[in-house]
Short mmCIF file of C-alpha atoms and ligand atoms in Angstrom, two decimals:
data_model
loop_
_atom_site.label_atom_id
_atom_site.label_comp_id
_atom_site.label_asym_id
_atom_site.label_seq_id
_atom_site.Cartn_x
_atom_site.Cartn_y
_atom_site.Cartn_z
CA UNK A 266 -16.10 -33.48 -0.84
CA UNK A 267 -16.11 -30.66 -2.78
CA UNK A 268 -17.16 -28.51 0.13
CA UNK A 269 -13.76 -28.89 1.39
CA UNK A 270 -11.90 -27.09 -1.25
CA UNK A 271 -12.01 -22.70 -0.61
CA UNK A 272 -9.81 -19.85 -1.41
CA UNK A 273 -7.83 -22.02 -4.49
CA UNK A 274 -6.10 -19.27 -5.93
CA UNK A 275 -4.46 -18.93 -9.27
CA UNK A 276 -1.64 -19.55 -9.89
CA UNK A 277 1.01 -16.01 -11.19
CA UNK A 278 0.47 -17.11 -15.01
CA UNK A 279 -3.18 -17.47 -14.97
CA UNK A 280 -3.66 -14.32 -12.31
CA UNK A 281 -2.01 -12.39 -15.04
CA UNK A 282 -3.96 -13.45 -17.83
CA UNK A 283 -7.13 -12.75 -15.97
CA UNK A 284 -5.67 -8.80 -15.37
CA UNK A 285 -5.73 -8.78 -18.93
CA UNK A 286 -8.99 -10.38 -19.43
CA UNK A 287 -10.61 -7.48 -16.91
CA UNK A 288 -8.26 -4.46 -18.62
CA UNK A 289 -11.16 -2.98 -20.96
CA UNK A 290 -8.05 -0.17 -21.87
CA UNK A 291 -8.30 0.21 -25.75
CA UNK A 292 -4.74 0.66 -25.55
CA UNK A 293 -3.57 -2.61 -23.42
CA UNK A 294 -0.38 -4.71 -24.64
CA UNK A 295 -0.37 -8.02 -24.11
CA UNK A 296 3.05 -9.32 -23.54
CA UNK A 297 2.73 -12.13 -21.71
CA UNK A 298 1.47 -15.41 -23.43
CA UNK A 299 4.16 -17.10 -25.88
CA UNK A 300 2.78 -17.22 -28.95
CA UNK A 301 3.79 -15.48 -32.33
CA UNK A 302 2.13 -12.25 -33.72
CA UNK A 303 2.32 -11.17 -37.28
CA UNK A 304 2.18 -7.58 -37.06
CA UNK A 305 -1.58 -7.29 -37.54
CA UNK A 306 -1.63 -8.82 -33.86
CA UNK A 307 -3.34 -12.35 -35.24
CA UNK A 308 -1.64 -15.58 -34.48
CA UNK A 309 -1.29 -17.02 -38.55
CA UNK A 310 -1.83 -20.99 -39.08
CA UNK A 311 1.21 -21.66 -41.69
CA UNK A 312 0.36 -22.37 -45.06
CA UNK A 313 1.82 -25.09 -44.97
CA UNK A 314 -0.09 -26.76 -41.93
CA UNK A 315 -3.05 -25.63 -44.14
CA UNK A 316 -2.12 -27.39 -46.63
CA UNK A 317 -1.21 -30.76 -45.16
CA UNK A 318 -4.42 -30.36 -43.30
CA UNK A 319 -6.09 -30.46 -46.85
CA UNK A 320 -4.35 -33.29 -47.79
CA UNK A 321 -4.81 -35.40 -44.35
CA UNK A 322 -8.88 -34.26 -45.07
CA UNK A 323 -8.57 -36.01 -48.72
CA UNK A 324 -6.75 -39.45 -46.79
CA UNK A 325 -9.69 -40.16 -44.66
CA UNK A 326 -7.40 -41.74 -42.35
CA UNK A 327 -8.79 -43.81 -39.41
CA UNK A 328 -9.32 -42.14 -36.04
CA UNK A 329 -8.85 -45.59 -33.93
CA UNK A 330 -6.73 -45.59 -31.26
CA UNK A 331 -2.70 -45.39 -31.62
CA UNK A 332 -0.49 -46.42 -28.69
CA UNK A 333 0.30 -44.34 -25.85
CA UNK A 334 3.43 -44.01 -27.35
CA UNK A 335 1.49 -41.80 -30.21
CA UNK A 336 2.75 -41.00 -33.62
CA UNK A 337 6.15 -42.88 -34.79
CA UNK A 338 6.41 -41.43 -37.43
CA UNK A 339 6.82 -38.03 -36.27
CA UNK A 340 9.10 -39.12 -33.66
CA UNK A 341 11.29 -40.74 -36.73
CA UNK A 342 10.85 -36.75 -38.17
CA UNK A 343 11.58 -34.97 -35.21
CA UNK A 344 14.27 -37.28 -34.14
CA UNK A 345 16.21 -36.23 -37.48
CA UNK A 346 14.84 -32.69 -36.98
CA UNK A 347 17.16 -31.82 -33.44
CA UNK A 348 20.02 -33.96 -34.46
CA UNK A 349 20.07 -34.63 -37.95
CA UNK A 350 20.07 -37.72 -40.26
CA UNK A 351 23.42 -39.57 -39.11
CA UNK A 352 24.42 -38.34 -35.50
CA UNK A 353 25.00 -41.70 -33.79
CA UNK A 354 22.23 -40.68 -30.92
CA UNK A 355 19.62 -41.92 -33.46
CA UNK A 356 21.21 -45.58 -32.92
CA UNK A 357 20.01 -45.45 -29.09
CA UNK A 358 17.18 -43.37 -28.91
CA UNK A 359 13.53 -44.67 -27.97
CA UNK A 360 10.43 -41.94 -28.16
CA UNK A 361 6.95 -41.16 -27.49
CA UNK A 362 5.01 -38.47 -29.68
CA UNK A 363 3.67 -36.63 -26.34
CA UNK A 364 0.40 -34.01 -26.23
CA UNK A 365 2.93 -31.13 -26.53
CA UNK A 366 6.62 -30.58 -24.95
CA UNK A 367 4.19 -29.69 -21.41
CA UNK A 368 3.06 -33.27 -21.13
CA UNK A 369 6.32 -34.35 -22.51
CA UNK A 370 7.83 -32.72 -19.02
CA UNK A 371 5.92 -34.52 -17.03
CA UNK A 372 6.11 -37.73 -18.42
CA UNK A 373 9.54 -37.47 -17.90
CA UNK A 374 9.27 -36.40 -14.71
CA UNK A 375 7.05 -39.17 -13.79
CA UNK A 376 9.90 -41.66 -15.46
CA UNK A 377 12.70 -40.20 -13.49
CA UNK A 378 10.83 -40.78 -10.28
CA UNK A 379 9.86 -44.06 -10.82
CA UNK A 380 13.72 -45.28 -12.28
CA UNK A 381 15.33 -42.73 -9.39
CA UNK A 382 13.16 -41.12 -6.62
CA UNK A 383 16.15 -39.79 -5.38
CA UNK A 384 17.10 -37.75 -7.78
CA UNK A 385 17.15 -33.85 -7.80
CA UNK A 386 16.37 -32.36 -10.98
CA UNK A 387 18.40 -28.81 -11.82
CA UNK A 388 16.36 -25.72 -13.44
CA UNK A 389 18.42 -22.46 -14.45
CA UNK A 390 16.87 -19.59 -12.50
CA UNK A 391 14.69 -17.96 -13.41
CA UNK A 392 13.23 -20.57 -15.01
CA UNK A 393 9.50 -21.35 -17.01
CA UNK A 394 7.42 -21.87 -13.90
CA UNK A 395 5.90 -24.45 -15.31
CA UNK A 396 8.32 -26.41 -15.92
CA UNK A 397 9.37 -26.87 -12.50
CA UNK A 398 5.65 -27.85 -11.09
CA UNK A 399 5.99 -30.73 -13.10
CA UNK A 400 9.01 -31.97 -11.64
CA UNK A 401 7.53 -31.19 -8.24
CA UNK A 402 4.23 -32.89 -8.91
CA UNK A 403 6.06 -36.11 -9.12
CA UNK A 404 7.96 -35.90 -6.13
CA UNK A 405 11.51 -35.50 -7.25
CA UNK A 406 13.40 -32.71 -5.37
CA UNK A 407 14.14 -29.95 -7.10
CA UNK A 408 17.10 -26.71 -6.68
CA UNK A 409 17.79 -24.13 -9.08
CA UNK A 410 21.22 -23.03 -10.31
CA UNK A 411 22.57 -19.79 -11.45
CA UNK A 412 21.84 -18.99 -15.32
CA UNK A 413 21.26 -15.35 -15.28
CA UNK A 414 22.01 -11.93 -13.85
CA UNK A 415 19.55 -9.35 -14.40
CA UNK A 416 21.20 -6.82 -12.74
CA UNK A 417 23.63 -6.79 -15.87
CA UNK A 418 21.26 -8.67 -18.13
CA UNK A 419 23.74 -11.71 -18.78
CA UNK A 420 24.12 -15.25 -18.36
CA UNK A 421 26.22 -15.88 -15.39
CA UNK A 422 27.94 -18.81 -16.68
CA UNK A 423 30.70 -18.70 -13.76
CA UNK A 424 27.92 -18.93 -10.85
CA UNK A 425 25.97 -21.70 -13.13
CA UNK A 426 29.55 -23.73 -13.18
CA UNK A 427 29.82 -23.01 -9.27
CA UNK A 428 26.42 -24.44 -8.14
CA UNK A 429 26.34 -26.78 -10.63
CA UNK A 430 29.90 -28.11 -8.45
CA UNK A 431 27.01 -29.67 -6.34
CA UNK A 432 25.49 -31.86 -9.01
CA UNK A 433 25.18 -35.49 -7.37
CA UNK A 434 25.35 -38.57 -9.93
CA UNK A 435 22.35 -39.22 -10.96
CA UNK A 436 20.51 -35.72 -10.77
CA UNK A 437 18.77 -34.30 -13.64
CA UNK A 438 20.32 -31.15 -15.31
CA UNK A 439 17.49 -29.27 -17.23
CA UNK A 440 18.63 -26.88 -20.34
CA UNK A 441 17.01 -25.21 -22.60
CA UNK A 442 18.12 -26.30 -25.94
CA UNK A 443 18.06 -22.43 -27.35
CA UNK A 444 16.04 -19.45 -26.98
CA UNK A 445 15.35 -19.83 -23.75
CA UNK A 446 12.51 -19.01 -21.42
CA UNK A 447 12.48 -16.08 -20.22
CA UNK A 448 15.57 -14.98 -20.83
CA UNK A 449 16.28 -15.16 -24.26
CA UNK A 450 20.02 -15.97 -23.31
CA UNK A 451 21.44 -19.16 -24.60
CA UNK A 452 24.79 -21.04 -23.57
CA UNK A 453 27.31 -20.79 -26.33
CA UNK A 454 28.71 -24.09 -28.24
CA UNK A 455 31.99 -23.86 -25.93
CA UNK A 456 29.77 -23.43 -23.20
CA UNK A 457 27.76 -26.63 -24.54
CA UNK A 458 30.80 -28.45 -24.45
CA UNK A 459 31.76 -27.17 -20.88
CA UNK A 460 28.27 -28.73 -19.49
CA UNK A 461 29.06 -31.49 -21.87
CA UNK A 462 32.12 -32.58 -19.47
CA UNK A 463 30.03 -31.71 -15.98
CA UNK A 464 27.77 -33.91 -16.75
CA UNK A 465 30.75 -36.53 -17.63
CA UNK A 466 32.32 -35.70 -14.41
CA UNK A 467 29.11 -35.96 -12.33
CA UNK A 468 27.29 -38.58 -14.08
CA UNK A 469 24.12 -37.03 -14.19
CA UNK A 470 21.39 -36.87 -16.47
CA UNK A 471 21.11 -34.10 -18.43
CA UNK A 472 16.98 -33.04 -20.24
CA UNK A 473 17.27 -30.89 -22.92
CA UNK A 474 13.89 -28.82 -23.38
CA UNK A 475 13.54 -27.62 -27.16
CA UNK A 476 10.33 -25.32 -27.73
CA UNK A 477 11.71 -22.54 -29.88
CA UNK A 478 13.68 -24.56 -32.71
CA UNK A 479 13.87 -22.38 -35.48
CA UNK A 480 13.02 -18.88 -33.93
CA UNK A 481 17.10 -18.37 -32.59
CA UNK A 482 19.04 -18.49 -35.12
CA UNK A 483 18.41 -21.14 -37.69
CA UNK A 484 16.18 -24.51 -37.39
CA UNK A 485 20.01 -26.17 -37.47
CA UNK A 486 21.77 -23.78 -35.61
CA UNK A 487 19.06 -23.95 -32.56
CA UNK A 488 19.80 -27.43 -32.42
CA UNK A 489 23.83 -27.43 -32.34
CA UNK A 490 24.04 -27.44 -28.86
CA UNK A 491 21.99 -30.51 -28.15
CA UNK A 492 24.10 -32.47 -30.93
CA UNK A 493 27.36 -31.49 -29.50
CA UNK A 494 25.81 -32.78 -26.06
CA UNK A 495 24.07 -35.99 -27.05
CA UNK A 496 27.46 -36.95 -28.83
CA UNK A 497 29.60 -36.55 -25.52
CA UNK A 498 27.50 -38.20 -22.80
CA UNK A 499 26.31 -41.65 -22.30
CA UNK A 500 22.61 -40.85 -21.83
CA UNK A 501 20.09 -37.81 -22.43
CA UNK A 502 16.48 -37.21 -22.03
CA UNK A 503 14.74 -34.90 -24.68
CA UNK A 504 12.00 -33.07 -24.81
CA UNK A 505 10.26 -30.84 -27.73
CA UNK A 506 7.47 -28.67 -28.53
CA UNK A 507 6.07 -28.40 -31.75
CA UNK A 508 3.48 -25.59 -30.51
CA UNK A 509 5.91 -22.65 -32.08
CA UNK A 510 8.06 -23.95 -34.67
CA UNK A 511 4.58 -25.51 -36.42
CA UNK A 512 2.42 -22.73 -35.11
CA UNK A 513 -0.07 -25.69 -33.72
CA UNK A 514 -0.73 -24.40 -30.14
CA UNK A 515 -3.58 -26.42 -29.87
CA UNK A 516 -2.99 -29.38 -31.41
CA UNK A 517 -0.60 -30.82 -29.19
CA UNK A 518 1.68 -32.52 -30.60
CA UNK A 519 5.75 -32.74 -28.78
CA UNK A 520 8.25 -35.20 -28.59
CA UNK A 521 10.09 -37.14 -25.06
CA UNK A 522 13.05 -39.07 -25.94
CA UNK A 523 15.31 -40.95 -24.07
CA UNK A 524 18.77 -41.31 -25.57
CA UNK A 525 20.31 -44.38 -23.30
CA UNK A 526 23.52 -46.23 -23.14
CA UNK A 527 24.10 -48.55 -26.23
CA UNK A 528 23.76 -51.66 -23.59
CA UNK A 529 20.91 -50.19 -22.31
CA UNK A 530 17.45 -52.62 -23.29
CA UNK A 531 15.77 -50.11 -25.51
CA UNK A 532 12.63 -52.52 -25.97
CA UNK A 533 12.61 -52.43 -22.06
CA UNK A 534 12.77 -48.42 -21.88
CA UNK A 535 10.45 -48.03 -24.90
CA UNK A 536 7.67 -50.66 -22.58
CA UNK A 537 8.56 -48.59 -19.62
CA UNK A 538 7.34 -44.91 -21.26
CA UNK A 539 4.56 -46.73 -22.81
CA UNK A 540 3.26 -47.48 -19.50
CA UNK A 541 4.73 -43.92 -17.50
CA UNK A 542 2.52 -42.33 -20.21
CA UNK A 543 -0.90 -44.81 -19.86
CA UNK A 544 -0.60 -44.15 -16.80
CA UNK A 545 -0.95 -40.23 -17.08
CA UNK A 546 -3.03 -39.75 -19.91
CA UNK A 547 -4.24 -43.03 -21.69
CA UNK A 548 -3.65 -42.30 -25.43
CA UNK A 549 -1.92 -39.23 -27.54
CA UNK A 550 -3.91 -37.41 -29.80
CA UNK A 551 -2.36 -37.44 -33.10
CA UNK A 552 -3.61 -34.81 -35.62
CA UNK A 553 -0.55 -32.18 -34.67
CA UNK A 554 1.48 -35.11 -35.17
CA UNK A 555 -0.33 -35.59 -38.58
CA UNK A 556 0.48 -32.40 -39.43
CA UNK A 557 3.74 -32.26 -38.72
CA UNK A 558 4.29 -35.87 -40.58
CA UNK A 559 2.73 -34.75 -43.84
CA UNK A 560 5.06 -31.60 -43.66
CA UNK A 561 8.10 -33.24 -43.41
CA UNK A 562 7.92 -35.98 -45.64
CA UNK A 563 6.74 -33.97 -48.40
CA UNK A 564 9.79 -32.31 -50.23
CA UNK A 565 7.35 -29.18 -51.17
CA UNK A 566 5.21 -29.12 -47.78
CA UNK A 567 8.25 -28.82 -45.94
CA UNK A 568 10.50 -26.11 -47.64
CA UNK A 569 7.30 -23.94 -47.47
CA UNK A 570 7.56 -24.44 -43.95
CA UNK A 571 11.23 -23.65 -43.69
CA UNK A 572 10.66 -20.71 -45.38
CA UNK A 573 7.57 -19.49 -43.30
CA UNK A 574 9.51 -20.06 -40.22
CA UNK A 575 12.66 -18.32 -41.62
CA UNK A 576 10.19 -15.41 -41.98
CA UNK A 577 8.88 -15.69 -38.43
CA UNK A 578 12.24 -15.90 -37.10
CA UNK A 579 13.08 -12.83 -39.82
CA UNK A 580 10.51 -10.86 -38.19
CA UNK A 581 11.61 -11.74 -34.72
CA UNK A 582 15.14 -10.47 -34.88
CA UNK A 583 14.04 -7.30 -36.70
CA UNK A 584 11.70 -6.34 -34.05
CA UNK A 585 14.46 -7.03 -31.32
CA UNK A 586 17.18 -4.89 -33.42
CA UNK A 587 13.97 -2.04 -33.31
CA UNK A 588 13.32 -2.72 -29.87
CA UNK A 589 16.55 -2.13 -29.44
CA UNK A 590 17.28 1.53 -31.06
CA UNK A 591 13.65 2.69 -29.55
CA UNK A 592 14.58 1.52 -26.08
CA UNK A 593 17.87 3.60 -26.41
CA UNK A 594 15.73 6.33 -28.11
CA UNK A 595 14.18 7.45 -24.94
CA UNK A 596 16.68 6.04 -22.59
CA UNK A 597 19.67 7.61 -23.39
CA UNK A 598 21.62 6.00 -20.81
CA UNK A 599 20.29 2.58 -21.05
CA UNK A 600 22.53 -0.33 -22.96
CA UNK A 601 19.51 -2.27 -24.34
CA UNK A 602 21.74 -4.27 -26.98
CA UNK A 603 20.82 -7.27 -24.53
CA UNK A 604 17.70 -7.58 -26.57
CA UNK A 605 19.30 -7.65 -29.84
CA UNK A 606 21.85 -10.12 -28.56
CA UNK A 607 19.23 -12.77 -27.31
CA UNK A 608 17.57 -15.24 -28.96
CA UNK A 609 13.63 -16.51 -29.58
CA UNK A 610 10.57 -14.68 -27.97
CA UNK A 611 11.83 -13.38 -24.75
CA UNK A 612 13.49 -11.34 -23.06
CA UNK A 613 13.27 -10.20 -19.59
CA UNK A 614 13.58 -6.15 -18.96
CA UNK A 615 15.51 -4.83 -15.76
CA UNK A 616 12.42 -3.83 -13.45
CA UNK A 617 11.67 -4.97 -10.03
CA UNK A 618 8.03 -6.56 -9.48
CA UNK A 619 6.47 -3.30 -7.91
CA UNK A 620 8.00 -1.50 -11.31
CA UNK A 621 6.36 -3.82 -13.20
CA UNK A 622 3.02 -3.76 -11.99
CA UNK A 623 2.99 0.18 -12.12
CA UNK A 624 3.29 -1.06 -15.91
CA UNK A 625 0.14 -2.78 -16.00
CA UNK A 626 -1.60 0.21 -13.69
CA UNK A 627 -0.16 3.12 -15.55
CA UNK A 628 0.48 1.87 -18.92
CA UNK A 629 -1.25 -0.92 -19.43
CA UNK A 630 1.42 -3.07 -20.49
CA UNK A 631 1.36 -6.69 -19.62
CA UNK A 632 4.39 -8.85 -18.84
CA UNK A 633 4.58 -12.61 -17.30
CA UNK A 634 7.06 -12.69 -13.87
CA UNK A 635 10.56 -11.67 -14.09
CA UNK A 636 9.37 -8.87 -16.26
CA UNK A 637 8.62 -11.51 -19.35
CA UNK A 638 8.14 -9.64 -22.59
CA UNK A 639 7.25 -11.42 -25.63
CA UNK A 640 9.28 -9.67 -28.52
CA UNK A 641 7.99 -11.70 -31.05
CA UNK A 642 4.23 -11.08 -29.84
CA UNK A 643 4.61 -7.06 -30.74
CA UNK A 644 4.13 -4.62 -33.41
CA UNK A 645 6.13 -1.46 -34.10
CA UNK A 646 3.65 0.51 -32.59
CA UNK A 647 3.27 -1.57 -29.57
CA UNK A 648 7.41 -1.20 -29.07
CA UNK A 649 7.41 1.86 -29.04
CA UNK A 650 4.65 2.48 -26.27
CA UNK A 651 6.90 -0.16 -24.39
CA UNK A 652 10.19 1.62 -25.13
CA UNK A 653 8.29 5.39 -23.63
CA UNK A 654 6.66 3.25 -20.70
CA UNK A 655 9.86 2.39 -19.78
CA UNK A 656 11.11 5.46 -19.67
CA UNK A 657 8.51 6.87 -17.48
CA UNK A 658 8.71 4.15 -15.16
CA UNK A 659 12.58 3.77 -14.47
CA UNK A 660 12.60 7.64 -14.52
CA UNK A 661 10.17 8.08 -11.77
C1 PLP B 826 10.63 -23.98 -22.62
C2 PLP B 826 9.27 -24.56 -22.87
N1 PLP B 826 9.11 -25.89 -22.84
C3 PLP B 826 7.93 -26.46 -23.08
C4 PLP B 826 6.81 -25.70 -23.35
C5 PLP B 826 5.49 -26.39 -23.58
O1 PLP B 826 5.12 -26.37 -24.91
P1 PLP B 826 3.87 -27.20 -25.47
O2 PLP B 826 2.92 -26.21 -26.02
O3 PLP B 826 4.44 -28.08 -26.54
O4 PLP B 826 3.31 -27.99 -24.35
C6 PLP B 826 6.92 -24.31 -23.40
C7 PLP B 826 5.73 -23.49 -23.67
O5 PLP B 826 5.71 -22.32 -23.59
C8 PLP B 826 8.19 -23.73 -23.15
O6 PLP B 826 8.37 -22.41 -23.18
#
């Protein structure tokens, strides 16, 4: 059997990390995988994660299965989290704690197919790789629409409107609820309320990713857009990581909700991603979700958090506003204020894929496709030697 499988390659994502892996440069820069930096170049755990950690150790709490459904009570918390404590979504919501927003994806794309095969689900382009595999893995169709144009470094919210003209009812619309991968660019709240009437018009289902809350512009803020939607349209699908905004990577711990119609039988849809998610993975692991419970239900745990992640997100916008004055620095006649204007780890810089890789030969500079650089995974130093690469390579 096993005989039969040669030549599996990796995929772009994992190709790229192995390039890094084999770079033995002292001076390599790793801009590629999405996780926060402080500017020593480790990835912190919170205080307050260590904290509740301490306290879950002093509960001695069992370790016996839960239900595939995982945690409720950090569902309950992160439901109140992205839309507060009395938006009228909370009335017809039912949720799953999922092993991260990843598995949260595909769940939901294995739901989709099963309620409506023939639906196409919608990615901006470009778009998280990822995220579109798992769609594809479960058979749905999928097209992109317009979201972005490099050449100007903008979102092209006129071409998004236009292809998003051939929506058919019942198709999944994926956004990203703010700071979004890789761009960094993220719809407006008139834009919000532009898609909010599409997806009236076209009766479609729109899934709202959320990975980043907290690193845009303010763990409320990041989440405006989403409540302005899920108050305008009869039904939603949500999911949500809490790899960055707890700084638990590993634990796995994210959210899939599905906000339905108030005549909709929510013990029916709550049975039916009970068994979508048995059916993909058995049982959730639950000590991210732990975590994140004792954090938010503690009055003390959880404005330490708030104020760790206001310093993350602190740290992230001052790096972009220095990105920003280096990159003009050396390129006199380059308009960088794109990167001060977006929002959350990424951005992605104007070079083609052959420019790109002379990065990685020359310079030793790392970026995921679509020229991917993780702002918030860099230190002064490490900006500048981007900000000079640059130079040198859009020069030559
Ligand atoms: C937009 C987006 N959604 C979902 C995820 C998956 O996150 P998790 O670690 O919770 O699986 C990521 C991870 O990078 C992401 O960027």
């Amino acid at each position: 059997m096993f005989n039969n499988l040669t030549n599996y390659e990796d995929d772009p994502i994992e190709a790229l990390f192995k390039r890094i892996g084999a770079d033995k440069s002292v001076d390599k820069i790793d801009l590629g995988i999405g996780v926060f930096r402080d500017q020593s170049g480790q990835v912190p755990v919170m205080q307050a994660v260590v904290e509740a950690e301490q306290q879950l150790l002093k509960q001695n709490a069992s370790k016996s299965y839960m239900s595939p459904l995982g945690n409720m009570d950090y569902c309950a918390d992160l439901e109140r989290s992205i839309f507060g404590v009395d938006h009228e979504a909370l009335q017809r919501i039912v949720s799953a704690q999922t092993p991260g927003a990843g598995a949260a994806l595909r769940g939901a794309a294995e739901f989709v197919q099963s309620l409506s095969p023939k639906a196409t689900v919608w990615f901006g382009s470009p778009c998280w790789g990822h995220q579109i595999e798992f769609f594809e893995r479960a058979g749905l169709s999928v097209k992109q629409y317009r979201y972005y144009n490099r050449a100007v470094s903008k979102l092209d919210f006129t071409g998004m409107l236009e292809d998003l003209g051939a929506l058919q009812e019942d198709d999944v619309l994926l956004l990203h609820g703010c700071c979004h991968n890789p761009t960094g660019e993220d719809l407006s709240l008139p834009q919000w309320q532009r898609i909010a009437e599409v997806v009236r018009e076209k009766r479609v289902v729109p899934l709202v990713d959320i990975a980043y809350q907290g690193f845009g512009s303010g763990i409320d803020e990041d989440v405006a857009g989403v409540r302005l939607l899920a108050g305008q349209v009869p039904q939603l699908i949500l999911t949500v990581s809490s790899s960055k905004t707890f700084g638990i990577y590993r634990e796995r711990a994210g959210l899939l909700s599905i906000v339905h119609q108030a005549n909709a039988s929510a013990d029916s849809l709550r049975r039916k991603l009970r068994d979508t998610l048995r059916q993909l993975y058995f049982m959730a692991p639950n000590h991210g979700a732990a975590i994140v419970h004792e954090i938010l239900s503690s009055e003390t745990l959880q404005q330490l958090w708030r104020d760790e992640l206001n310093a993350v997100r602190q740290q992230i916008v001052e790096m972009r506003g220095a990105l920003k004055v280096t990159l003009e620095q050396v390129n006199p006649n380059f308009d960088a204020s794109f990167i001060q204007r977006q929002k959350g780890m990424f951005s992605c810089l104007p070079l083609s894929a052959a420019q790109q890789l002379r990065m990685e030969q020359q310079h030793h500079i790392y970026m995921l496709p679509n020229a991917r650089v993780n702002v918030a995974a860099m230190s002064t130093e490490q900006s500048k030697a981007l900000a000079n690469a640059f130079a040198a390579i859009i020069g030559e």
